[in-house]
Backbone as a chain_set.jsonl record, in Angstrom:
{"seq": "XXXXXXXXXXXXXXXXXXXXXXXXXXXXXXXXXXXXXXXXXXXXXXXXXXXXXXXXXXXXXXXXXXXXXXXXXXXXXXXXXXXXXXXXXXXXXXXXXXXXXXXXXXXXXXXXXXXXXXXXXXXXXXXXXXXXXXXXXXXXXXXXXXXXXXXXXXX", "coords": {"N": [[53.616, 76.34, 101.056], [51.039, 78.361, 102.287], [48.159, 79.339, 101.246], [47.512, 82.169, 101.499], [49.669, 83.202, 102.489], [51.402, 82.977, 99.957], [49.56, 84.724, 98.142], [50.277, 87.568, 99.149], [53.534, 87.086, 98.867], [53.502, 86.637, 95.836], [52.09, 89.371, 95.452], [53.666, 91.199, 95.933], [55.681, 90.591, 94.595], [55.438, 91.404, 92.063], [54.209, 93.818, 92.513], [56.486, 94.934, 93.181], [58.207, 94.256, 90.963], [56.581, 95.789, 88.853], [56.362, 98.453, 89.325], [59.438, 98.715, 89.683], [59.787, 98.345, 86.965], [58.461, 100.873, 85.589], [60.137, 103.059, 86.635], [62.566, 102.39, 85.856], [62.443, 102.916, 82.917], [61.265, 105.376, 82.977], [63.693, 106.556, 83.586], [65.505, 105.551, 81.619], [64.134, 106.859, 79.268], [64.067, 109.286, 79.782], [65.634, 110.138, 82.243], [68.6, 109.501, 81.882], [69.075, 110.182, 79.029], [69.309, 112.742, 79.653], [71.34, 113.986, 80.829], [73.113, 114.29, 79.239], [72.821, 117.11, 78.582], [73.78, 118.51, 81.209], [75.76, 119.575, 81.077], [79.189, 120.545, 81.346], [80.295, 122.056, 83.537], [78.575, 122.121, 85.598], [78.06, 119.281, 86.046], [79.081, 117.252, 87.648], [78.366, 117.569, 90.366], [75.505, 117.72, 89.925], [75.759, 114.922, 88.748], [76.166, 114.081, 91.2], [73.913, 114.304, 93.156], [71.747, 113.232, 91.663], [72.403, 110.233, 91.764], [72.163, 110.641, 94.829], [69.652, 110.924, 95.319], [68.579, 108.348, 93.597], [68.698, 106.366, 95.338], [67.002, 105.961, 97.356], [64.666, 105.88, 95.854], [64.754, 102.597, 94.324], [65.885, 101.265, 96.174], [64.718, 100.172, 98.285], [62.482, 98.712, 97.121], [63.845, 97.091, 95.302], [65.311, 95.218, 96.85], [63.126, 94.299, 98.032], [62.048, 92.788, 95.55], [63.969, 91.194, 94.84], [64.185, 89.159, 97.07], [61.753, 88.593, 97.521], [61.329, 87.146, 94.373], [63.153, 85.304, 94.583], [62.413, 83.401, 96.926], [59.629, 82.621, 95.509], [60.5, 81.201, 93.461], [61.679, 79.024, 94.705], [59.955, 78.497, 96.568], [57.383, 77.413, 95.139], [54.299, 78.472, 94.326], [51.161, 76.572, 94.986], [50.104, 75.602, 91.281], [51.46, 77.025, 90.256], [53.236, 78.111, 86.905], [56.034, 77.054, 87.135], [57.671, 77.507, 85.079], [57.316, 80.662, 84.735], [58.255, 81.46, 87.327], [61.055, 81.078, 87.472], [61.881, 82.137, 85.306], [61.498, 85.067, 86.152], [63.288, 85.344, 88.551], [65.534, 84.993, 87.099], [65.427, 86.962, 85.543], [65.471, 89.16, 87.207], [67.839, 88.442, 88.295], [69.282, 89.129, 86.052], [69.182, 92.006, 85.734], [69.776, 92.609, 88.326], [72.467, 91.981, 88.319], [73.888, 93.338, 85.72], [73.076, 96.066, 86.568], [75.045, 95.856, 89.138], [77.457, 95.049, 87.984], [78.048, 97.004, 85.418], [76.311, 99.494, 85.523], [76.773, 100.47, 87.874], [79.655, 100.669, 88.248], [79.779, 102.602, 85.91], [78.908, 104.624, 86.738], [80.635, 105.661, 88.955], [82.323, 106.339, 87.912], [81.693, 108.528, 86.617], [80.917, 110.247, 88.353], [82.997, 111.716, 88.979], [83.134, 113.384, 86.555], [82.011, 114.677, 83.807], [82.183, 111.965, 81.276], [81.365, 111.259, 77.898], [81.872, 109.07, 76.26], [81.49, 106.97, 78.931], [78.882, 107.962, 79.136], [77.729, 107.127, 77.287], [77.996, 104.686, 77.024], [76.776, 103.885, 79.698], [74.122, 104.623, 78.856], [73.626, 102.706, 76.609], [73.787, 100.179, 78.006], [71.83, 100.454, 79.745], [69.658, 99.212, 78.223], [69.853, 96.645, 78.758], [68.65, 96.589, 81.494], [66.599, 97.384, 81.33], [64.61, 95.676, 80.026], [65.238, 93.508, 81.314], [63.452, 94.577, 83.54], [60.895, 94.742, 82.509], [59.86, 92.91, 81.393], [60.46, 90.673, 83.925], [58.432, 92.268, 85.013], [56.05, 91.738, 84.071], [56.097, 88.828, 83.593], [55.795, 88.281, 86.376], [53.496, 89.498, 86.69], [51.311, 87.736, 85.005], [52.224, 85.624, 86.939], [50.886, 86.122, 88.768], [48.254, 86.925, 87.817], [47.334, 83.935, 86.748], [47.605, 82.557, 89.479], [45.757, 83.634, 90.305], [43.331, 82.679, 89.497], [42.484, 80.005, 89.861], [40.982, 77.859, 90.925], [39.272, 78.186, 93.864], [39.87, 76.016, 97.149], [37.552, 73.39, 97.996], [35.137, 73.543, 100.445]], "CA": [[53.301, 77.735, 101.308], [49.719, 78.736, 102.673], [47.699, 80.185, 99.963], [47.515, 83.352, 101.667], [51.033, 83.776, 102.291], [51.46, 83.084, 98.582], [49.349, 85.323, 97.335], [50.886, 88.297, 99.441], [54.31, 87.141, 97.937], [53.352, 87.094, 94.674], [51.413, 90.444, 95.058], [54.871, 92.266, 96.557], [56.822, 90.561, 93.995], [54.757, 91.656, 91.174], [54.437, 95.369, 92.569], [57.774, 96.093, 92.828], [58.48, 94.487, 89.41], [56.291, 96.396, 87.641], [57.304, 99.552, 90.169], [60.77, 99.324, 89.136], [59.872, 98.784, 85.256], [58.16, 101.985, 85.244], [61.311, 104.07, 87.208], [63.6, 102.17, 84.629], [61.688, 103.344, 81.449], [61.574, 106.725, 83.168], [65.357, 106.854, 83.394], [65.861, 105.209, 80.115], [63.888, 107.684, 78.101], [63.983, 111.146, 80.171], [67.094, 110.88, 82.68], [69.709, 109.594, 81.673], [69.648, 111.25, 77.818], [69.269, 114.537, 79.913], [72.739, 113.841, 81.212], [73.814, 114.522, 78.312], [72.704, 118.422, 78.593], [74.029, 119.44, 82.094], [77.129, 120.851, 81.046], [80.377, 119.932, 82.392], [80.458, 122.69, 84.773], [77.391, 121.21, 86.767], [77.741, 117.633, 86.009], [79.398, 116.355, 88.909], [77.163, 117.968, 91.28], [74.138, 117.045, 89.384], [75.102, 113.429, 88.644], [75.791, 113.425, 92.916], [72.212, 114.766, 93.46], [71.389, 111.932, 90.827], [73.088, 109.378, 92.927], [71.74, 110.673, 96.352], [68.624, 110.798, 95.007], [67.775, 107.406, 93.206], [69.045, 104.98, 95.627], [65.912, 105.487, 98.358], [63.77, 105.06, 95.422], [64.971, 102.02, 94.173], [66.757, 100.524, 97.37], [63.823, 99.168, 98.843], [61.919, 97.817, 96.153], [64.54, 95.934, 94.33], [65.121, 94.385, 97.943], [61.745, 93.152, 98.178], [61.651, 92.121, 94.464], [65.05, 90.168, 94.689], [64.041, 88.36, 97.844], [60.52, 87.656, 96.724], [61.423, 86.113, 93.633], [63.869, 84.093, 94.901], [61.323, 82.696, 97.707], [58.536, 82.252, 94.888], [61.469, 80.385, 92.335], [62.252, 77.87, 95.37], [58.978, 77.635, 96.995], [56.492, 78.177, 94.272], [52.901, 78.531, 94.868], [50.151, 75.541, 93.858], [48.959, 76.27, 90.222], [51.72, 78.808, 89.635], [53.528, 77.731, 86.252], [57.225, 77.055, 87.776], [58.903, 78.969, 84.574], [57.072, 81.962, 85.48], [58.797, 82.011, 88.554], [62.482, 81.197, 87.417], [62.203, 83.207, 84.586], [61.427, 86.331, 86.722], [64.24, 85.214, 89.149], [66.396, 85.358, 85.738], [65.014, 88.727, 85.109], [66.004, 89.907, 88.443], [69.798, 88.204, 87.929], [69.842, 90.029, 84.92], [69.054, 93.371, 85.991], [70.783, 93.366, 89.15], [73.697, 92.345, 87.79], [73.856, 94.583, 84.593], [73.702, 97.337, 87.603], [76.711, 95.934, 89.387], [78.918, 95.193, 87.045], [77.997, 97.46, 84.721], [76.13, 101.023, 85.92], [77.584, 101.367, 89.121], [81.04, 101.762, 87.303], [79.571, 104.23, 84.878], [78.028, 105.664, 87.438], [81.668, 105.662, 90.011], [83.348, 107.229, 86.671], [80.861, 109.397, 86.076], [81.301, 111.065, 89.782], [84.635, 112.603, 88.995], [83.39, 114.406, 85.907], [81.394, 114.36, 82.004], [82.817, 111.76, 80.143], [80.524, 111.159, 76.828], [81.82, 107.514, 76.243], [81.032, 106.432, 79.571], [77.471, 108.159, 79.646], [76.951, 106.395, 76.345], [77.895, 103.172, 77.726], [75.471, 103.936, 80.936], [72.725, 104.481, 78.443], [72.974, 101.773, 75.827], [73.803, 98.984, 78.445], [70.582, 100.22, 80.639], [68.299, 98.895, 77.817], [69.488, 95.078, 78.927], [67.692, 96.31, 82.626], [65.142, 97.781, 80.796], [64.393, 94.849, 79.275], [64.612, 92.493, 82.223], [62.436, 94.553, 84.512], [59.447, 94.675, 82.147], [59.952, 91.173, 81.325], [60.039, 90.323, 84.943], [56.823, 92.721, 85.22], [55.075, 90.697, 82.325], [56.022, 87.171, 84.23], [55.109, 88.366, 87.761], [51.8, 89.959, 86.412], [51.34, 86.818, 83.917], [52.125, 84.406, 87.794], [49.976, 86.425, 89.654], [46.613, 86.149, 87.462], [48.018, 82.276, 86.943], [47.512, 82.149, 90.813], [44.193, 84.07, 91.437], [42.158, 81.903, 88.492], [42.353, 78.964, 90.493], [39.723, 77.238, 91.483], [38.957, 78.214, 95.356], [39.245, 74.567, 97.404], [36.399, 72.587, 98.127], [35.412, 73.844, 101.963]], "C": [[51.777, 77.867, 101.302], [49.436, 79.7, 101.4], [47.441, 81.851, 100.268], [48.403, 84.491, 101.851], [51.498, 84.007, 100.214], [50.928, 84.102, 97.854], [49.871, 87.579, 98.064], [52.405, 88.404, 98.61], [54.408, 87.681, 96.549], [52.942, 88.456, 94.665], [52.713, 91.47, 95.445], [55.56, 91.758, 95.536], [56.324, 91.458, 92.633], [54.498, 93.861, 91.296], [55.865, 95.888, 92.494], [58.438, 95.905, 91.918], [58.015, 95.361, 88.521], [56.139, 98.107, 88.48], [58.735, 99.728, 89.476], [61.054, 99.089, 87.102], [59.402, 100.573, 85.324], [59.457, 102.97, 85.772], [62.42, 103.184, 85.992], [63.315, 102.67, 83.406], [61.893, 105.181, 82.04], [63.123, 106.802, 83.019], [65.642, 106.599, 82.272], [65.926, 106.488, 79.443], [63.932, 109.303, 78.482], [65.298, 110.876, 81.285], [68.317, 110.753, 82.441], [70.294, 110.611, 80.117], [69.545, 112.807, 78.392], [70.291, 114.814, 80.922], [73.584, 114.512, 80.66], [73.872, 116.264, 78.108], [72.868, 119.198, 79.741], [74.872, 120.304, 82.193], [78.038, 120.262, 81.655], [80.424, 120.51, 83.765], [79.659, 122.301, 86.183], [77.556, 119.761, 86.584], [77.979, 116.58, 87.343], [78.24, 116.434, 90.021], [75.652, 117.692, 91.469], [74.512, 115.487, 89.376], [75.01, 113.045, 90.322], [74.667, 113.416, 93.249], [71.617, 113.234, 92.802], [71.043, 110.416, 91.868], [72.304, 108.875, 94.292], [70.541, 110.176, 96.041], [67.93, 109.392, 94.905], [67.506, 106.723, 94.163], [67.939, 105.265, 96.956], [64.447, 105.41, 97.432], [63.762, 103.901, 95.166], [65.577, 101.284, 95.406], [66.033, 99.274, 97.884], [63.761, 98.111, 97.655], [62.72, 96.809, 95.582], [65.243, 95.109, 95.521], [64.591, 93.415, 97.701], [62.148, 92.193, 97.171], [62.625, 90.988, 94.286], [64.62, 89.198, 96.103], [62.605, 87.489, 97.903], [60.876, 86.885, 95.693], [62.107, 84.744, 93.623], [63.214, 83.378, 95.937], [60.688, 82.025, 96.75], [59.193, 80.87, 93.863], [61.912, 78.874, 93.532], [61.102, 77.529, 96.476], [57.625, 77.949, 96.293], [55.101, 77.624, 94.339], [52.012, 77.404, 94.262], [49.495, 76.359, 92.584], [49.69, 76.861, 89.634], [52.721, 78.306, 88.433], [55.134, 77.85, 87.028], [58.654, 78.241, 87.037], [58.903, 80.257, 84.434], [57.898, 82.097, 85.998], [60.412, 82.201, 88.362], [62.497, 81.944, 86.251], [62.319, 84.778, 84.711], [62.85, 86.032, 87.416], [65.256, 85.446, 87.8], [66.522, 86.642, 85.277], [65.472, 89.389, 86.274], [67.93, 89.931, 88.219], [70.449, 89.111, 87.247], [69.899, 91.589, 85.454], [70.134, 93.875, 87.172], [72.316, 92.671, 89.101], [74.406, 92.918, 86.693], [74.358, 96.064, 86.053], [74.542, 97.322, 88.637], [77.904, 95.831, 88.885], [79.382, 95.789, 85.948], [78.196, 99.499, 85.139], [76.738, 101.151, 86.825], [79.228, 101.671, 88.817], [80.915, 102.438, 86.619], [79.577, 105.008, 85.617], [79.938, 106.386, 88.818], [82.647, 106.523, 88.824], [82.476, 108.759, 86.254], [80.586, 110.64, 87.202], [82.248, 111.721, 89.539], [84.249, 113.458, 87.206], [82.458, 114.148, 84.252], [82.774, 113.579, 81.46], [81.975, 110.957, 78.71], [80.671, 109.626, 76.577], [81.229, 106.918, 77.592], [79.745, 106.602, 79.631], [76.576, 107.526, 78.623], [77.088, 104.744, 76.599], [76.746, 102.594, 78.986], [74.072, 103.671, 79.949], [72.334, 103.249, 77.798], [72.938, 100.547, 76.977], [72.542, 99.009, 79.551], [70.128, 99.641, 79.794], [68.327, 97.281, 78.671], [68.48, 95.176, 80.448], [66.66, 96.753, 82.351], [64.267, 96.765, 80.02], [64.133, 93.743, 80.261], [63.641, 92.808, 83.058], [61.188, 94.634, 84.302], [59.155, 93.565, 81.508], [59.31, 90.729, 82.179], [58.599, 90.84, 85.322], [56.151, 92.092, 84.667], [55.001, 89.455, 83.626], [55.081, 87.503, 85.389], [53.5, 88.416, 87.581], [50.979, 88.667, 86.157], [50.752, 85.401, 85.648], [50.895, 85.041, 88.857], [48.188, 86.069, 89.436], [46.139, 84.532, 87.289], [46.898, 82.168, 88.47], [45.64, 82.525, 90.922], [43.327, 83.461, 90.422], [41.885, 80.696, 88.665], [41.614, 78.709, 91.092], [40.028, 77.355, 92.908], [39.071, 76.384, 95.635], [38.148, 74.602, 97.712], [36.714, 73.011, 99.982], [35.244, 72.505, 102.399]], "O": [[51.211, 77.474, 100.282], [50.164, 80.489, 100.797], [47.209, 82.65, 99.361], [48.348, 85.708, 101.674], [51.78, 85.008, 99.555], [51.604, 84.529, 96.918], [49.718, 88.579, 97.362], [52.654, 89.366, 97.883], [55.025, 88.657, 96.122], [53.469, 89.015, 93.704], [52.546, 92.649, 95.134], [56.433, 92.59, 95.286], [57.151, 92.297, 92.277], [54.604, 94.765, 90.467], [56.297, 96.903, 91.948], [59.268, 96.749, 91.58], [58.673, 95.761, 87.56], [55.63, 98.927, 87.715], [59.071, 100.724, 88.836], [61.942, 99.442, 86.326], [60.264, 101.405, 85.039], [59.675, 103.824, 84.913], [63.036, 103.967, 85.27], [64.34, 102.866, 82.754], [62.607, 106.005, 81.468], [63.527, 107.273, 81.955], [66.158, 107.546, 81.678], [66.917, 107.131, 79.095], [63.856, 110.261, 77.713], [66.176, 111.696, 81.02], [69.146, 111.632, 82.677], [71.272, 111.347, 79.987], [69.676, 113.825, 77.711], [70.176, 115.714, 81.755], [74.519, 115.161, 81.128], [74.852, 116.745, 77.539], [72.398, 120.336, 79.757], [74.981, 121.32, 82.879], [77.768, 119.436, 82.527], [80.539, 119.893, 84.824], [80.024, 122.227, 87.356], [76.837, 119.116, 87.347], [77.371, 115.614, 87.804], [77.458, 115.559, 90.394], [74.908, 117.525, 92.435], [73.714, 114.726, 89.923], [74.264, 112.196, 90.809], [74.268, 112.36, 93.739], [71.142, 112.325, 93.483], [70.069, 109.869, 92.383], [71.965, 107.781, 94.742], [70.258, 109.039, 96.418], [67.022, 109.059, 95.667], [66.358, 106.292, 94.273], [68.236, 104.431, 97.811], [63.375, 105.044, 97.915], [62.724, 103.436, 95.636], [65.597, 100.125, 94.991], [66.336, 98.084, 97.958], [64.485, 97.174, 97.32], [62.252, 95.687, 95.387], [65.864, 94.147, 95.067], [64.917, 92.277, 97.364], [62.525, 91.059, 97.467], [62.289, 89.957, 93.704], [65.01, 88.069, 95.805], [62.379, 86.311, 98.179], [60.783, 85.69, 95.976], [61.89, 83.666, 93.069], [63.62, 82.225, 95.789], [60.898, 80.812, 96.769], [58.576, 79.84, 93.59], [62.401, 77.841, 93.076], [61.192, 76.527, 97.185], [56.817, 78.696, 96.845], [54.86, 76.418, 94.398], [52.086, 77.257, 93.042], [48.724, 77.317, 92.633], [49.324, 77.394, 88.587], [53.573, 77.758, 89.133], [55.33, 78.953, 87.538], [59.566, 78.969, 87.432], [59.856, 80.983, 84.148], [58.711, 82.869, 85.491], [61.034, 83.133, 88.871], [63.529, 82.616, 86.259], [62.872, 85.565, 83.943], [63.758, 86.55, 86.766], [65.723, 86.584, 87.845], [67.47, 87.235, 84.762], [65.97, 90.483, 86.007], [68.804, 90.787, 88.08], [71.51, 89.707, 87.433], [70.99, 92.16, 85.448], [70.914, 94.827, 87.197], [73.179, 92.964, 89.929], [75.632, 92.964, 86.792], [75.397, 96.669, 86.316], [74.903, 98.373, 89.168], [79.002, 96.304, 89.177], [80.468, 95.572, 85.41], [79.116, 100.317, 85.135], [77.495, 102.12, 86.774], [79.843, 102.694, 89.115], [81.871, 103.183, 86.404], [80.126, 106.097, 85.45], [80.015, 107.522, 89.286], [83.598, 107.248, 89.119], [82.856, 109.771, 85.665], [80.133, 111.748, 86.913], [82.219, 112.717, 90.262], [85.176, 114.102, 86.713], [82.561, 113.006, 83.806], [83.893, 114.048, 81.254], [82.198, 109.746, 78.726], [79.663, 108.927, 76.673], [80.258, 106.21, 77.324], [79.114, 105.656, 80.103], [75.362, 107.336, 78.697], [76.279, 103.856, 76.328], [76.166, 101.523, 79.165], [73.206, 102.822, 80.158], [71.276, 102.664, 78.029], [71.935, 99.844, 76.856], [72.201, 97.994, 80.158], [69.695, 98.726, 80.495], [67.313, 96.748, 79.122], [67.703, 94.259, 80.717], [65.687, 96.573, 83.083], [63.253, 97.139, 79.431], [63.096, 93.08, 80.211], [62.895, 91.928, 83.488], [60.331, 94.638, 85.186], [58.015, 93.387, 81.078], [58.143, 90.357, 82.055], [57.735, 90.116, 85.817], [55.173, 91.952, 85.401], [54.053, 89.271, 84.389], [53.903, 87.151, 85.449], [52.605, 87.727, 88.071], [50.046, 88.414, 86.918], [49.751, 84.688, 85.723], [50.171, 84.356, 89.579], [47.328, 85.497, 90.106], [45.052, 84.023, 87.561], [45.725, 81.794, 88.474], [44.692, 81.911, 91.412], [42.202, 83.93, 90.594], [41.147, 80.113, 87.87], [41.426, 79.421, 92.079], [40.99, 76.703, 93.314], [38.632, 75.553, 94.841], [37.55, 75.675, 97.779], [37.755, 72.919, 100.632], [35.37, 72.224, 103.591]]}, "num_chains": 1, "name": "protein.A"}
């Protein structure tokens, strides 16, 4: 991989890791516990809005970030520590599968109506993606300065 392609990679994988830590920490700590106060009568309606809502913030980005890391984990840049890279790819695994096999059934139960166990299951089992995507932000950040402290070649 050309060092210039590389450092584009890394710089897209690294933004939309530490892009989708910050929208996970937001949800963590302000939307989902304010789930908990819509009322039954609005809930459905609100968690659809919810719903409609997230998935063109998140859609992209966790695209990119899953197809970058898995590039960077199988063709990884000169210089760039290798368990950086699979440990972010790990951090990605984790996260986006926590939110398929996890939230998106809270979230598919949680369409038809308030139910308090499930929204407490949504919340505690986000921390494990709250946990991988500022992980993965840490590594990416961590492979990115890795990369740019490298001695320029010899022209």
């Amino acid at each position: 991989m050309s060092s210039n392609l590389a450092w584009w990679v890394l710089s897209l994988n690294t933004a939309t890791a530490l892009y989708m830590t910050g929208v996970i920490w937001l949800v963590q700590q302000v939307h989902y516990p304010l789930l908990r106060h819509v009322g039954t009568d609005a809930f459905t309606d609100y968690h659809h809005r919810h719903v409609a809502a997230i998935f063109p913030v998140v859609a992209l980005p966790m695209l990119i970030e899953g197809l970058s890391a898995a590039w960077l984990a199988f063709q990884p840049p000169p210089g760039v520590a290798r368990g950086l890279l699979w440990g972010g790819l790990g951090c990605v695994g984790l996260a986006f599968g926590v939110t398929a096999l996890v939230s998106v059934p809270c979230h598919d139960r949680l369409a038809a109506g308030f139910d308090a166990t499930t929204l407490q299951t949504l919340v505690a089992t986000n921390w494990w993606r709250t946990l991988a995507w500022t992980l993965h932000g840490i590594l990416s950040l961590a492979a990115l300065v890795q990369f740019g402290c490298q001695k320029p070649p010899a022209d």
